[in-house]
Short mmCIF file of C-alpha atoms in Angstrom, two decimals:
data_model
loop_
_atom_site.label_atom_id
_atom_site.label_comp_id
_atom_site.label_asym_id
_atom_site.label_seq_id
_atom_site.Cartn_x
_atom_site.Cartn_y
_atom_site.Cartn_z
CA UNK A 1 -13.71 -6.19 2.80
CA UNK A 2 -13.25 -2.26 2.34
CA UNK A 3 -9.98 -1.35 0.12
CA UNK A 4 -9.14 2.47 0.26
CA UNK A 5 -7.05 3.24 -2.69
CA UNK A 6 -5.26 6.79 -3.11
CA UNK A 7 -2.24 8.64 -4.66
CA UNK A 8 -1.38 10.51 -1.87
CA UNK A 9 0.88 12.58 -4.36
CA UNK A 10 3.41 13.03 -1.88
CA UNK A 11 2.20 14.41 1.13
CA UNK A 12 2.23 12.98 4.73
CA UNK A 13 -0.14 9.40 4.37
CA UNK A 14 -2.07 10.73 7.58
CA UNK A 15 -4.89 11.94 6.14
CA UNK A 16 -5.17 8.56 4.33
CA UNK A 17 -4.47 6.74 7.47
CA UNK A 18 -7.39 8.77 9.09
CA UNK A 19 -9.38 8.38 6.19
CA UNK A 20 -9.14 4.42 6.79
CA UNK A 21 -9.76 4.41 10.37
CA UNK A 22 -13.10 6.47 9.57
CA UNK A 23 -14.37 4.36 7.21
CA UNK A 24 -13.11 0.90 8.83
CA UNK A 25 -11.34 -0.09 5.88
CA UNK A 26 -8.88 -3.29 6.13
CA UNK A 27 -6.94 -2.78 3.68
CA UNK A 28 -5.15 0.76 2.34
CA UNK A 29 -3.20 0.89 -1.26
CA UNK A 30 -0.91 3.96 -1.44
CA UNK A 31 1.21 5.60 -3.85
CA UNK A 32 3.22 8.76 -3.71
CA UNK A 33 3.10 7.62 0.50
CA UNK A 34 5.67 8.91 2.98
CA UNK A 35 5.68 4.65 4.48
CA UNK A 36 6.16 5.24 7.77
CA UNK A 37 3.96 6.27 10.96
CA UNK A 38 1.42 4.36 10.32
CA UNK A 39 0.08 3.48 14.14
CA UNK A 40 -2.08 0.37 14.28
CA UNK A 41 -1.70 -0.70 10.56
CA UNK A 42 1.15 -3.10 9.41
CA UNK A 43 3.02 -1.86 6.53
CA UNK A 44 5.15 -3.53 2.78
CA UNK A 45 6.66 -1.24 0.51
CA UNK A 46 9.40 0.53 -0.56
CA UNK A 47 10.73 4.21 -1.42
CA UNK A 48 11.01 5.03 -5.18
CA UNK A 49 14.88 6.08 -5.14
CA UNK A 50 15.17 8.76 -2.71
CA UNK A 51 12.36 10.45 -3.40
CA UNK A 52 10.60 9.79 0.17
CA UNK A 53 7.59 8.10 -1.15
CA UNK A 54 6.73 5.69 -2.32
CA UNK A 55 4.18 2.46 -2.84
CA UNK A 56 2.99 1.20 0.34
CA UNK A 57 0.39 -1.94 1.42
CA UNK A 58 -1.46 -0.94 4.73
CA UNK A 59 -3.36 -3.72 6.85
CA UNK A 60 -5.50 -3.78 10.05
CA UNK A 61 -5.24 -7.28 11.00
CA UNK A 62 -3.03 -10.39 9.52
CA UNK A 63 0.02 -10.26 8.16
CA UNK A 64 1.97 -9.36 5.26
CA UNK A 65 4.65 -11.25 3.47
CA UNK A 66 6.39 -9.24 0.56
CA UNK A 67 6.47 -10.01 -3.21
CA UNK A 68 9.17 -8.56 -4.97
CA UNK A 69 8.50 -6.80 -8.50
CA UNK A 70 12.11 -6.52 -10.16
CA UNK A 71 12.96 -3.29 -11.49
CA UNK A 72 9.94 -1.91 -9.84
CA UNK A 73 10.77 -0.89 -6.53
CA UNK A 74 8.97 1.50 -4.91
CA UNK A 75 6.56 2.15 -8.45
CA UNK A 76 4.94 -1.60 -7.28
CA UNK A 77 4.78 -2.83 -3.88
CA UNK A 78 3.10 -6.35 -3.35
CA UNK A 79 2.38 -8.70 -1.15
CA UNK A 80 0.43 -12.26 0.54
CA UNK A 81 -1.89 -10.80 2.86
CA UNK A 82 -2.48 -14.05 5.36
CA UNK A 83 -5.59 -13.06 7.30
CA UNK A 84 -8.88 -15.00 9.12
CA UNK A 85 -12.20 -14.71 7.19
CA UNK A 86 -15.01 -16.59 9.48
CA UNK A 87 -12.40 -18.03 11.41
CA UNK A 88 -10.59 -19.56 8.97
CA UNK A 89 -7.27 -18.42 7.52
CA UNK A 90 -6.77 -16.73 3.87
CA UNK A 91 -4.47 -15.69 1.42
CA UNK A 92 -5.06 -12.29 -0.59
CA UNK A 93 -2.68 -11.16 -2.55
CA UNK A 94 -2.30 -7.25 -2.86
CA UNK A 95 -0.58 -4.62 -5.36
CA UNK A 96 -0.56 -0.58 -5.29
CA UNK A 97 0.57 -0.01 -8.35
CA UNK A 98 1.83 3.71 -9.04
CA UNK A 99 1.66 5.01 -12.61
CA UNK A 100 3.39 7.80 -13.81
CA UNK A 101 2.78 9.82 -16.67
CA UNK A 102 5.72 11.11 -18.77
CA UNK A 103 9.05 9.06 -19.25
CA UNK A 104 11.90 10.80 -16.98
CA UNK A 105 13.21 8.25 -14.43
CA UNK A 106 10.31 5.91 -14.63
CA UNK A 107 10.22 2.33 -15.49
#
């Protein structure tokens, strides 16, 4: 299994997105991610406020079921990643966890 992991700080996730096709990976972790346009990947997570990014899970195949973190939204998205490993069917469960430094407006 390749895991791409990246603070995106930010900008547009495509050059994370292209990153991951490159390099194959199944499964991206994001933070600081614009969360949508995303084509060919299936997407959790949420927006921090309205600051347009935010923590994002990014898979290839399977599917995603979220897992809320209370007071965290957007700073933590999770989820069950069902997927098929040798043709049978498993659970991974996934968090990109963005942490801030400083205090202002942060859990």
């Amino acid at each position: 299994m390749i895991v791409q992991i990246w603070n995106v700080n930010g900008r547009s996730t495509q050059a994370a997105i292209e990153l991951g096709d490159t390099l194959r990976a199944d499964v991206l972790l994001l933070q600081e991610a614009k969360l949508d346009g995303a084509p060919g990947w299936k997407a959790n997570g949420k927006n921090v406020h309205d600051n347009g990014w935010g923590s994002g899970i990014f898979v290839r195949e399977g599917s995603l079921t979220a897992i809320d973190v209370a007071d965290y939204d957007g700073w933590v998205a999770g989820a069950k990643w069902t997927h098929s490993v040798d043709g049978r069917e498993e659970s991974t469960y996934l968090f990109s966890i963005h942490s801030p430094t400083g205090r202002d407006g942060h859990p």
